[in-house]
Amino acid sequence: MGKSILITGGVRSGKSREAERMTLALGQPAIYIATAEAHDDEMADRIARHQARRGPEWHTIGAPLDLAGALRDSDGSAPRLVDCLTLWLTNLMLSGRDWEAETRRLAALLPGLRAPVVFVTNEVGAGIVPENKLARDFRDAAGLVNQQIAAACDELWFCVAGHPMRVK
């Protein structure tokens, strides 16, 4: 069985860099499973910065919606990094897919994976209550996704100001 790790934290907390470090420590080459989609120039720039930071030891797979399928199809010897669950959730919600069923499917898949997987997610529930219903629904859904995946993972880490802390 492959080890599963969830890393959470706020924006710019250092979670992606820590996840990259942890994933490469589990073996090289590694697989980067990207959930982001570039719907505007700013997001395209963010994606490009992430890609530029990674070296040739990474192979990238895009999985904006079928994350469980991408993990199943890439399962083997290489460790995988999924960045990130909150963008995946955004994609599911905006496409009208059943995010709760997809989350259950993902959580159920984890114990049977052979290769390690490191997930990145954002902690969005520690801030103010959003002003609109969609944002509140997203905040609530992200909290539930994070709880389910954290429960299914072997390890849970929280990043603050570039410093990871092991929670579980």
N, CA and C of each residue as an Amber inpcrd file, in Angstrom:
protein
   504
   0.8350000  -1.1870000   0.0000000   0.0000000   0.0000000   0.0000000
   0.8760000   1.2440000   0.0000000   0.5290000   2.2430000  -0.8250000
   1.2810000   3.4890000  -0.8950000   0.8890000   4.4460000   0.2090000
   1.8520000   5.1780000   0.6810000   1.6140000   6.1800000   1.7070000
   0.8040000   7.3260000   1.1140000  -0.1240000   7.8810000   1.8960000
  -0.8890000   9.0480000   1.4640000  -0.7280000  10.1630000   2.4850000
  -0.4840000  11.3580000   1.9750000  -0.1930000  12.5300000   2.8070000
  -1.0540000  13.6910000   2.3300000  -1.6680000  14.4120000   3.2660000
  -2.4050000  15.6350000   2.9530000  -1.6840000  16.8030000   3.6050000
  -1.4190000  17.8450000   2.8070000  -0.7820000  19.0630000   3.3110000
  -1.7610000  20.2050000   3.1020000  -2.0960000  20.9010000   4.1710000
  -3.0220000  22.0150000   4.0980000  -2.3670000  23.2620000   4.6860000
  -3.0110000  24.3820000   4.4650000  -2.5220000  25.6590000   4.9710000
  -3.1820000  26.7780000   4.1870000  -2.8660000  27.9910000   4.5630000
  -3.4220000  29.1480000   3.8820000  -2.6800000  29.4450000   2.5900000
  -3.1380000  30.4740000   1.9140000  -2.5000000  30.9150000   0.6770000
  -1.0730000  31.3710000   0.9900000  -0.1410000  30.9550000   0.1630000
   1.2820000  31.3040000   0.2870000   1.8900000  30.8420000   1.6160000
   1.3840000  29.7330000   2.1250000   1.9140000  29.2000000   3.3890000
   3.1160000  28.2910000   3.1820000   3.4210000  27.9460000   1.9250000
   4.5410000  27.0560000   1.6360000   4.1230000  25.6170000   1.3910000
   2.8090000  25.3640000   1.2720000   2.3360000  23.9870000   1.1260000
   2.8000000  23.3280000  -0.1560000   2.7610000  24.0290000  -1.2700000
   3.1620000  23.4070000  -2.5390000   4.6440000  23.0680000  -2.5460000
   5.4740000  23.9610000  -2.0720000   6.9230000  23.6720000  -2.0160000
   7.2090000  22.4870000  -1.0890000   6.5370000  22.4430000   0.0420000
   6.7240000  21.3190000   0.9670000   6.2390000  20.0250000   0.3360000
   5.1110000  20.0880000  -0.3650000   4.5870000  18.8970000  -1.0290000
   5.5450000  18.4090000  -2.1160000   6.1270000  19.3240000  -2.8620000
   7.1010000  18.9480000  -3.8820000   8.3080000  18.2700000  -3.2320000
   8.7980000  18.8470000  -2.1410000   9.9440000  18.2710000  -1.4320000
   9.6220000  16.8730000  -0.9170000   8.4520000  16.7210000  -0.2780000
   8.0570000  15.4190000   0.2680000   7.8950000  14.3760000  -0.8330000
   7.2880000  14.7780000  -1.9320000   7.0440000  13.8390000  -3.0290000
   8.3610000  13.3480000  -3.6180000   9.2870000  14.2590000  -3.8870000
  10.5820000  13.8560000  -4.4530000  11.3770000  13.0060000  -3.4710000
  11.1890000  13.2170000  -2.1750000  11.8660000  12.3840000  -1.1710000
  11.3360000  10.9460000  -1.1920000  10.1250000  10.7640000  -1.7160000
   9.5310000   9.4260000  -1.8110000   9.9980000   8.6740000  -3.0520000
  10.6410000   9.3690000  -3.9870000  11.1640000   8.7240000  -5.1870000
  11.1690000   9.6530000  -6.3830000  12.0670000   9.3760000  -7.3000000
  12.1730000  10.1570000  -8.5360000  12.3340000   9.2150000  -9.7100000
  11.7820000   9.5180000 -10.8610000  10.9640000  10.6940000 -11.1540000
   9.6200000  10.6360000 -10.4450000   8.9320000  11.7660000 -10.4450000
   7.6430000  11.8750000  -9.7750000   6.5960000  12.3820000 -10.7650000
   5.3550000  12.1770000 -10.4090000   4.2310000  12.6050000 -11.2450000
   3.5020000  13.7480000 -10.5460000   3.3050000  14.8290000 -11.2820000
   2.5700000  15.9900000 -10.7890000   1.1850000  15.9560000 -11.4150000
   0.1580000  15.7580000 -10.5960000  -1.2150000  15.7420000 -11.0930000
  -1.8120000  17.1230000 -10.8280000  -1.9810000  17.8740000 -11.9030000
  -2.4250000  19.2660000 -11.8170000  -3.9370000  19.3450000 -12.0020000
  -4.5980000  20.0430000 -11.0940000  -6.0460000  20.2030000 -11.1870000
  -6.4430000  21.5780000 -11.7180000  -5.5010000  22.5080000 -11.8110000
  -5.8120000  23.8800000 -12.2150000  -6.1330000  23.9720000 -13.7030000
  -7.0030000  24.9050000 -14.0070000  -7.3050000  25.2670000 -15.3870000
  -7.1050000  26.7730000 -15.5290000  -6.4910000  27.1810000 -16.6250000
  -6.2010000  28.6040000 -16.8450000  -7.3650000  29.2670000 -17.5730000
  -8.2840000  29.8350000 -16.8020000  -9.4310000  30.5160000 -17.3990000
  -9.1690000  32.0000000 -17.6280000  -8.0400000  32.4960000 -17.1070000
  -7.6850000  33.8970000 -17.3230000  -6.1570000  34.0330000 -17.2950000
  -5.6730000  35.2180000 -17.6380000  -4.2260000  35.4390000 -17.7400000
  -3.5210000  35.2790000 -16.3960000  -4.1570000  35.7340000 -15.3340000
  -3.5300000  35.6500000 -14.0110000  -3.3290000  34.1930000 -13.6110000
  -4.3300000  33.3480000 -13.8540000  -4.2030000  31.9290000 -13.5090000
  -3.1780000  31.2580000 -14.4140000  -3.1350000  31.6260000 -15.6690000
  -2.1160000  31.0830000 -16.5820000  -0.7210000  31.4150000 -16.0670000
  -0.5420000  32.6280000 -15.5380000   0.7460000  33.0300000 -14.9810000
   1.0880000  32.2120000 -13.7340000   0.1160000  31.9750000 -12.8750000
   0.3430000  31.1420000 -11.6800000   0.7810000  29.7280000 -12.0710000
   0.0910000  29.1630000 -13.0430000   0.4240000  27.8110000 -13.5050000
   1.8320000  27.7940000 -14.0820000   2.1680000  28.8000000 -14.8740000
   3.5130000  28.8760000 -15.4720000   4.5950000  28.9740000 -14.4070000
   4.3540000  29.7320000 -13.3460000   5.3440000  29.8400000 -12.2560000
   5.5420000  28.5000000 -11.5640000   4.4520000  27.7770000 -11.3190000
   4.5570000  26.4420000 -10.7190000   5.3480000  25.5110000 -11.6300000
   5.0590000  25.5480000 -12.9230000   5.7540000  24.6730000 -13.8760000
   7.2370000  25.0070000 -13.9530000   7.5790000  26.2980000 -13.9370000
   8.9760000  26.7220000 -14.0300000   9.7780000  26.2740000 -12.8150000
   9.1320000  26.1610000 -11.6770000   9.8110000  25.7560000 -10.4430000
  10.1720000  24.2710000 -10.4560000   9.3980000  23.4790000 -11.1850000
   9.6450000  22.0400000 -11.2260000  10.6920000  21.7100000 -12.2730000
  11.5040000  20.7290000 -11.9870000  12.5620000  20.3240000 -12.8980000
  12.1850000  19.1150000 -13.7270000  13.1800000  18.5380000 -14.3940000
  12.9350000  17.4070000 -15.2960000  12.5470000  16.1140000 -14.5720000
  12.6470000  16.0960000 -13.2540000  12.2620000  14.9040000 -12.4970000
  10.7490000  14.7580000 -12.3500000   9.9960000  15.6970000 -12.9250000
   8.5390000  15.6950000 -12.8430000   7.9080000  15.3940000 -14.1960000
   6.8700000  14.5690000 -14.1870000   6.0020000  14.3430000 -15.3460000
   4.6270000  14.8590000 -14.9350000   4.0100000  15.7100000 -15.7590000
   2.7350000  16.3330000 -15.3960000   1.5600000  15.6720000 -16.1070000
   0.4990000  15.4550000 -15.3280000  -0.7780000  14.9450000 -15.8390000
  -1.8510000  15.9530000 -15.4310000  -2.6710000  16.3670000 -16.3650000
  -3.7870000  17.2540000 -16.0500000  -5.0110000  16.4470000 -15.6440000
  -5.6140000  16.8140000 -14.5260000  -6.8170000  16.1170000 -14.0500000
  -7.7440000  17.1190000 -13.3660000  -8.3720000  17.9930000 -14.1530000
  -9.2430000  18.9910000 -13.5360000 -10.5240000  18.4310000 -12.9310000
 -10.9910000  17.2640000 -13.3960000 -12.2400000  16.6960000 -12.8890000
 -12.0970000  15.2660000 -12.3850000 -11.4840000  14.3850000 -13.1590000
 -11.4200000  12.9700000 -12.7920000 -10.1230000  12.6540000 -12.0400000
 -10.0470000  13.1510000 -10.8270000  -8.8460000  12.9690000 -10.0200000
  -8.6630000  11.5100000  -9.6130000  -9.7270000  10.8460000  -9.2170000
  -9.6250000   9.4300000  -8.8480000  -9.1350000   8.6140000 -10.0390000
  -9.6340000   8.9030000 -11.2220000  -9.1950000   8.2020000 -12.4160000
  -7.7240000   8.4350000 -12.7140000  -7.2680000   9.6740000 -12.5530000
  -5.8580000   9.9910000 -12.7960000  -4.9600000   9.2600000 -11.7990000
  -5.3770000   9.1710000 -10.5480000  -4.5890000   8.4420000  -9.5480000
  -4.5740000   6.9470000  -9.8430000  -5.7140000   6.4170000 -10.1990000
  -5.7990000   4.9920000 -10.5340000  -4.9280000   4.6860000 -11.7550000
  -5.0300000   5.5060000 -12.8020000  -4.3020000   5.2560000 -14.0380000
  -2.7910000   5.4510000 -13.8890000  -2.3640000   6.2910000 -12.9530000
  -0.9340000   6.5560000 -12.7690000  -0.3180000   5.7060000 -11.6640000
  -1.1150000   4.8530000 -11.0340000  -0.6120000   4.0630000  -9.9140000
   0.4390000   3.0660000 -10.3970000   1.5460000   3.0600000  -9.7440000
   2.6720000   2.1940000 -10.0920000   3.7780000   2.4330000  -9.0900000
   4.9480000   2.7590000  -9.5680000   6.0760000   2.9350000  -8.6600000
   6.3850000   4.3960000  -8.3590000   5.9850000   5.3220000  -9.2310000
   6.3430000   6.7380000  -9.0380000   5.3990000   7.4060000  -8.0430000
   5.9580000   8.2150000  -7.1340000   5.0960000   8.9860000  -6.2360000
   4.3650000  10.0690000  -7.0200000   3.1700000  10.4220000  -6.5450000
   2.3550000  11.4380000  -7.1850000   2.1110000  12.5970000  -6.2410000
   2.0410000  13.7880000  -6.8080000   1.6620000  14.9980000  -6.0910000
   0.4050000  15.5370000  -6.7490000  -0.6560000  15.7360000  -5.9620000
  -1.8970000  16.3250000  -6.4510000  -1.9620000  17.7540000  -5.9290000
  -1.9590000  18.7140000  -6.8500000  -2.0160000  20.1210000  -6.4750000
  -3.0780000  20.7910000  -7.3360000  -4.2330000  21.1180000  -6.7940000
  -4.6430000  20.9700000  -5.4190000  -6.1100000  20.5710000  -5.3270000
  -6.4980000  20.0920000  -4.1610000  -7.8750000  19.6310000  -3.9620000
  -8.8970000  20.7580000  -4.0410000  -8.5460000  21.9620000  -3.6120000
  -9.5290000  23.0480000  -3.6380000  -9.8020000  23.5210000  -5.0690000
  -8.7970000  23.4800000  -5.9420000  -9.0570000  23.7980000  -7.3520000
  -9.8900000  22.6880000  -7.9990000  -9.6010000  21.4510000  -7.6350000
 -10.4090000  20.3190000  -8.1110000 -11.8660000  20.5050000  -7.6940000
 -12.0840000  20.8560000  -6.4320000 -13.4320000  21.0980000  -5.9340000
 -14.1050000  22.2360000  -6.7070000 -13.3810000  23.2990000  -6.9620000
 -13.9120000  24.4140000  -7.7510000 -14.3840000  23.9250000  -9.1130000
 -13.5420000  23.1420000  -9.7790000 -13.8960000  22.6110000 -11.0990000
 -15.1560000  21.7570000 -11.0330000 -15.2390000  20.9040000 -10.0020000
 -16.4220000  20.0450000  -9.8530000 -17.6820000  20.8730000  -9.6430000
 -17.5960000  21.8480000  -8.7410000 -18.7730000  22.6590000  -8.4280000
 -19.2180000  23.4730000  -9.6370000 -18.2760000  24.0840000 -10.3460000
 -18.6350000  24.9270000 -11.4910000 -19.1400000  24.1200000 -12.6830000
 -18.7590000  22.8390000 -12.7440000 -19.2420000  21.9960000 -13.8400000
 -20.5400000  21.2710000 -13.4770000 -21.0190000  21.4830000 -12.2520000
 -22.2750000  20.8650000 -11.8290000 -22.1460000  19.4030000 -11.4450000
 -20.9320000  18.9410000 -11.2330000 -20.7350000  17.5350000 -10.8590000
 -21.0040000  17.3380000  -9.3720000 -21.2450000  16.1180000  -8.9890000
 -21.5400000  15.7630000  -7.6050000 -20.2260000  15.6580000  -6.8330000
 -19.8080000  16.7720000  -6.2210000 -18.5150000  16.8060000  -5.5390000
 -18.4840000  15.8610000  -4.3400000 -19.6180000  15.6430000  -3.7090000
 -19.6450000  14.7370000  -2.5570000 -19.3630000  13.2990000  -3.0010000
 -19.9870000  12.8760000  -4.0910000 -19.7460000  11.5230000  -4.6110000
 -18.3100000  11.3780000  -5.0960000 -17.7750000  12.4090000  -5.7500000
 -16.3830000  12.3700000  -6.2300000 -15.4030000  12.3010000  -5.0570000
 -15.7060000  12.9970000  -3.9800000 -14.8460000  12.9710000  -2.8000000
 -14.8720000  11.5910000  -2.1500000 -16.0570000  11.0040000  -2.0340000
 -16.1550000   9.6480000  -1.4860000 -15.3780000   8.6660000  -2.3540000
 -15.5050000   8.8040000  -3.6700000 -14.7820000   7.9410000  -4.6070000
 -13.2680000   8.0810000  -4.4220000 -12.7990000   9.3090000  -4.2690000
 -11.3670000   9.5550000  -4.0660000 -10.8990000   8.9590000  -2.7430000
 -11.6200000   9.2150000  -1.6750000 -11.2350000   8.7010000  -0.3590000
 -11.2170000   7.1760000  -0.3420000 -12.1810000   6.5550000  -0.9960000
 -12.2450000   5.0850000  -1.0310000 -11.0950000   4.4810000  -1.8240000
 -10.5710000   5.2160000  -2.7840000  -9.4750000   4.7290000  -3.6240000
  -8.1370000   4.6820000  -2.8760000  -7.9190000   5.5920000  -1.9500000
  -6.6050000   5.7640000  -1.3270000  -6.0200000   4.5160000  -0.6710000
  -6.7740000   3.7550000   0.1110000  -6.1600000   2.5960000   0.7710000
  -5.6210000   1.5320000  -0.1910000  -6.1370000   1.4770000  -1.3980000
  -5.7120000   0.4600000  -2.3470000  -4.5850000   0.8760000  -3.2750000
  -4.1310000   2.1270000  -3.1850000  -3.0620000   2.5880000  -4.0710000
  -1.7230000   1.9740000  -3.6800000  -0.9270000   1.6400000  -4.6790000
   0.4030000   1.0620000  -4.4360000   1.4830000   2.1210000  -4.2960000
   1.3890000   3.1890000  -5.0880000   2.4160000   4.2380000  -5.0670000
   1.9670000   5.3740000  -4.1540000   2.9270000   6.0580000  -3.5460000
   2.5780000   7.1530000  -2.6390000   1.8980000   8.3160000  -3.3670000
   1.1090000   9.0670000  -2.6140000   0.4660000  10.2650000  -3.1430000
   0.4660000  11.3430000  -2.0640000   0.8060000  12.5510000  -2.4750000
   0.8020000  13.7240000  -1.6020000  -0.2340000  14.6900000  -2.1680000
  -1.1720000  15.1040000  -1.3330000  -2.2130000  16.0480000  -1.7330000
  -1.9220000  17.4190000  -1.1340000  -2.2140000  18.4550000  -1.9010000
  -2.1840000  19.8290000  -1.4020000  -3.6180000  20.3270000  -1.3860000
  -3.9850000  21.0350000  -0.3230000  -5.3070000  21.6470000  -0.2500000
  -5.1890000  22.9530000   0.5170000  -6.1710000  23.8090000   0.3570000
  -6.1740000  25.0870000   1.0670000  -7.0920000  25.0230000   2.2650000
  -6.6520000  25.6430000   3.3310000  -7.4990000  25.8090000   4.5090000
  -8.2460000  27.1190000   4.3060000  -9.5200000  27.0290000   3.9440000
 -10.2850000  28.2370000   3.6350000 -11.2850000  28.6010000   4.7290000
 -11.4130000  27.7800000   5.7360000 -12.4260000  28.0240000   6.7630000
 -11.9600000  28.8500000   7.9380000 -10.7290000  29.3180000   7.9320000
 -10.2170000  30.0550000   9.0830000 -10.4040000  31.5640000   8.9430000
 -10.9840000  32.0030000   7.8320000 -11.1480000  33.4350000   7.5940000
 -12.5540000  33.9030000   7.8770000 -12.8990000  35.0020000   7.2400000
 -14.2180000  35.5980000   7.4440000 -15.2870000  34.7910000   6.7030000
 -16.5280000  34.9840000   7.0970000 -17.6490000  34.3510000   6.4010000
 -17.8360000  35.0980000   5.0760000 -17.7900000  34.3770000   3.9570000
 -17.9400000  35.0540000   2.6610000 -19.2910000  35.7480000   2.5270000
 -19.3380000  36.7490000   1.6620000 -20.5370000  37.5660000   1.4880000
 -21.5810000  36.9650000   0.5680000 -21.2170000  35.9510000  -0.2410000
 -22.2070000  35.4150000  -1.1660000 -22.3680000  33.9070000  -0.9930000
 -23.5010000  33.3910000  -1.4550000 -23.8620000  31.9860000  -1.2390000
 -22.8730000  31.0240000  -1.8840000 -22.4590000  31.2850000  -3.1240000
 -21.5290000  30.3770000  -3.7880000 -20.2220000  30.2720000  -2.9980000
 -19.7100000  31.3930000  -2.5280000 -18.4690000  31.3790000  -1.7560000
 -18.6580000  30.6470000  -0.4240000 -19.8040000  30.8470000   0.2260000
 -20.0760000  30.1210000   1.4750000 -20.2240000  28.6300000   1.2170000
 -20.9120000  28.2630000   0.1280000 -21.0420000  26.8490000  -0.2250000
 -19.6680000  26.2300000  -0.4980000 -18.8110000  26.9730000  -1.2040000
 -17.4690000  26.4810000  -1.4930000 -16.6680000  26.2930000  -0.2030000
 -16.7060000  27.2820000   0.6760000 -15.9770000  27.1870000   1.9450000
 -16.4160000  25.9630000   2.7310000 -17.7190000  25.7430000   2.8110000
 -18.2380000  24.5830000   3.5360000 -17.8300000  23.2740000   2.8580000
 -17.9490000  23.2280000   1.5430000 -17.5820000  22.0210000   0.7970000
 -16.0870000  21.7250000   0.9550000 -15.2500000  22.7540000   0.8880000
 -13.7990000  22.5510000   1.0380000 -13.4770000  21.9630000   2.4080000
 -14.1500000  22.4450000   3.4260000 -13.9290000  21.8910000   4.7580000
 -14.3020000  20.4160000   4.8260000 -15.4020000  20.0470000   4.1860000
 -15.8290000  18.6460000   4.1890000 -14.9040000  17.7690000   3.3540000
 -14.4750000  18.2610000   2.1870000 -13.5110000  17.5140000   1.3700000
 -12.2290000  17.2910000   2.1630000 -11.7240000  18.3490000   2.7790000
 -10.4800000  18.2280000   3.5460000 -10.6120000  17.2260000   4.6870000
 -11.7420000  17.2290000   5.3700000 -11.9430000  16.2720000   6.4570000
 -11.9440000  14.8360000   5.9480000 -12.6350000  14.5900000   4.8650000
 -12.7200000  13.2160000   4.3410000 -11.3770000  12.7160000   3.8280000
 -10.6520000  13.5570000   3.1260000  -9.3660000  13.1210000   2.5910000
  -8.3440000  13.0080000   3.7180000  -8.3820000  13.9050000   4.6850000
  -7.4790000  13.7970000   5.8380000  -7.7110000  12.4950000   6.5960000
  -8.9740000  12.1060000   6.7550000  -9.2910000  10.8600000   7.4530000
  -8.7640000   9.6470000   6.6910000  -8.7420000   9.7290000   5.3660000
  -8.2850000   8.6050000   4.5450000  -6.7620000   8.5570000   4.3940000
  -6.0860000   9.6640000   4.6990000  -4.6310000   9.7340000   4.5290000
  -3.8870000   9.2240000   5.7580000  -2.6620000   8.7680000   5.5150000
  -1.8020000   8.3010000   6.6000000  -1.2350000   9.4490000   7.4150000
  -0.9530000  10.5590000   6.7450000  -0.3560000  11.7180000   7.4090000
  -1.1150000  12.9830000   7.0350000  -1.1100000  13.9470000   7.9640000
  -1.7000000  15.2630000   7.7480000  -0.6980000  16.2990000   8.2380000
  -0.4230000  17.2810000   7.3760000   0.5120000  18.3600000   7.7050000
  -0.1820000  19.7000000   7.5170000   0.1990000  20.6820000   8.3500000
  -0.3340000  22.0400000   8.2570000   0.8460000  22.9830000   8.0930000
   0.8280000  23.8130000   7.0520000   1.9140000  24.7710000   6.8010000
   1.5060000  26.1650000   7.2460000   2.4190000  26.8240000   7.9430000
   2.2250000  28.1970000   8.3800000   3.5150000  28.9450000   8.0870000
   3.4290000  29.9980000   7.2900000   4.5670000  30.8670000   6.9940000
   5.8080000  30.0600000   6.5780000   5.5960000  29.0450000   5.7610000
   6.6990000  28.2570000   5.2560000   7.1990000  27.1680000   6.1880000
   6.5150000  26.9580000   7.2970000   6.9200000  25.9550000   8.2750000
   5.8570000  24.8660000   8.3900000   6.1990000  23.6410000   7.9980000
   5.2320000  22.5460000   8.1150000   5.1710000  21.9810000   9.5290000
   3.9620000  21.6690000   9.9740000   3.7650000  21.0340000  11.2750000
   2.9810000  19.7540000  11.0680000   3.4720000  18.6570000  11.6130000
   2.7570000  17.3940000  11.4780000   1.5770000  17.3670000  12.4560000
   0.3910000  17.0850000  11.9240000  -0.8250000  17.0180000  12.7180000
  -1.1800000  15.5800000  13.0230000  -0.9980000  14.7160000  12.0250000
  -1.3620000  13.2890000  12.1590000  -0.2880000  12.4630000  11.4790000
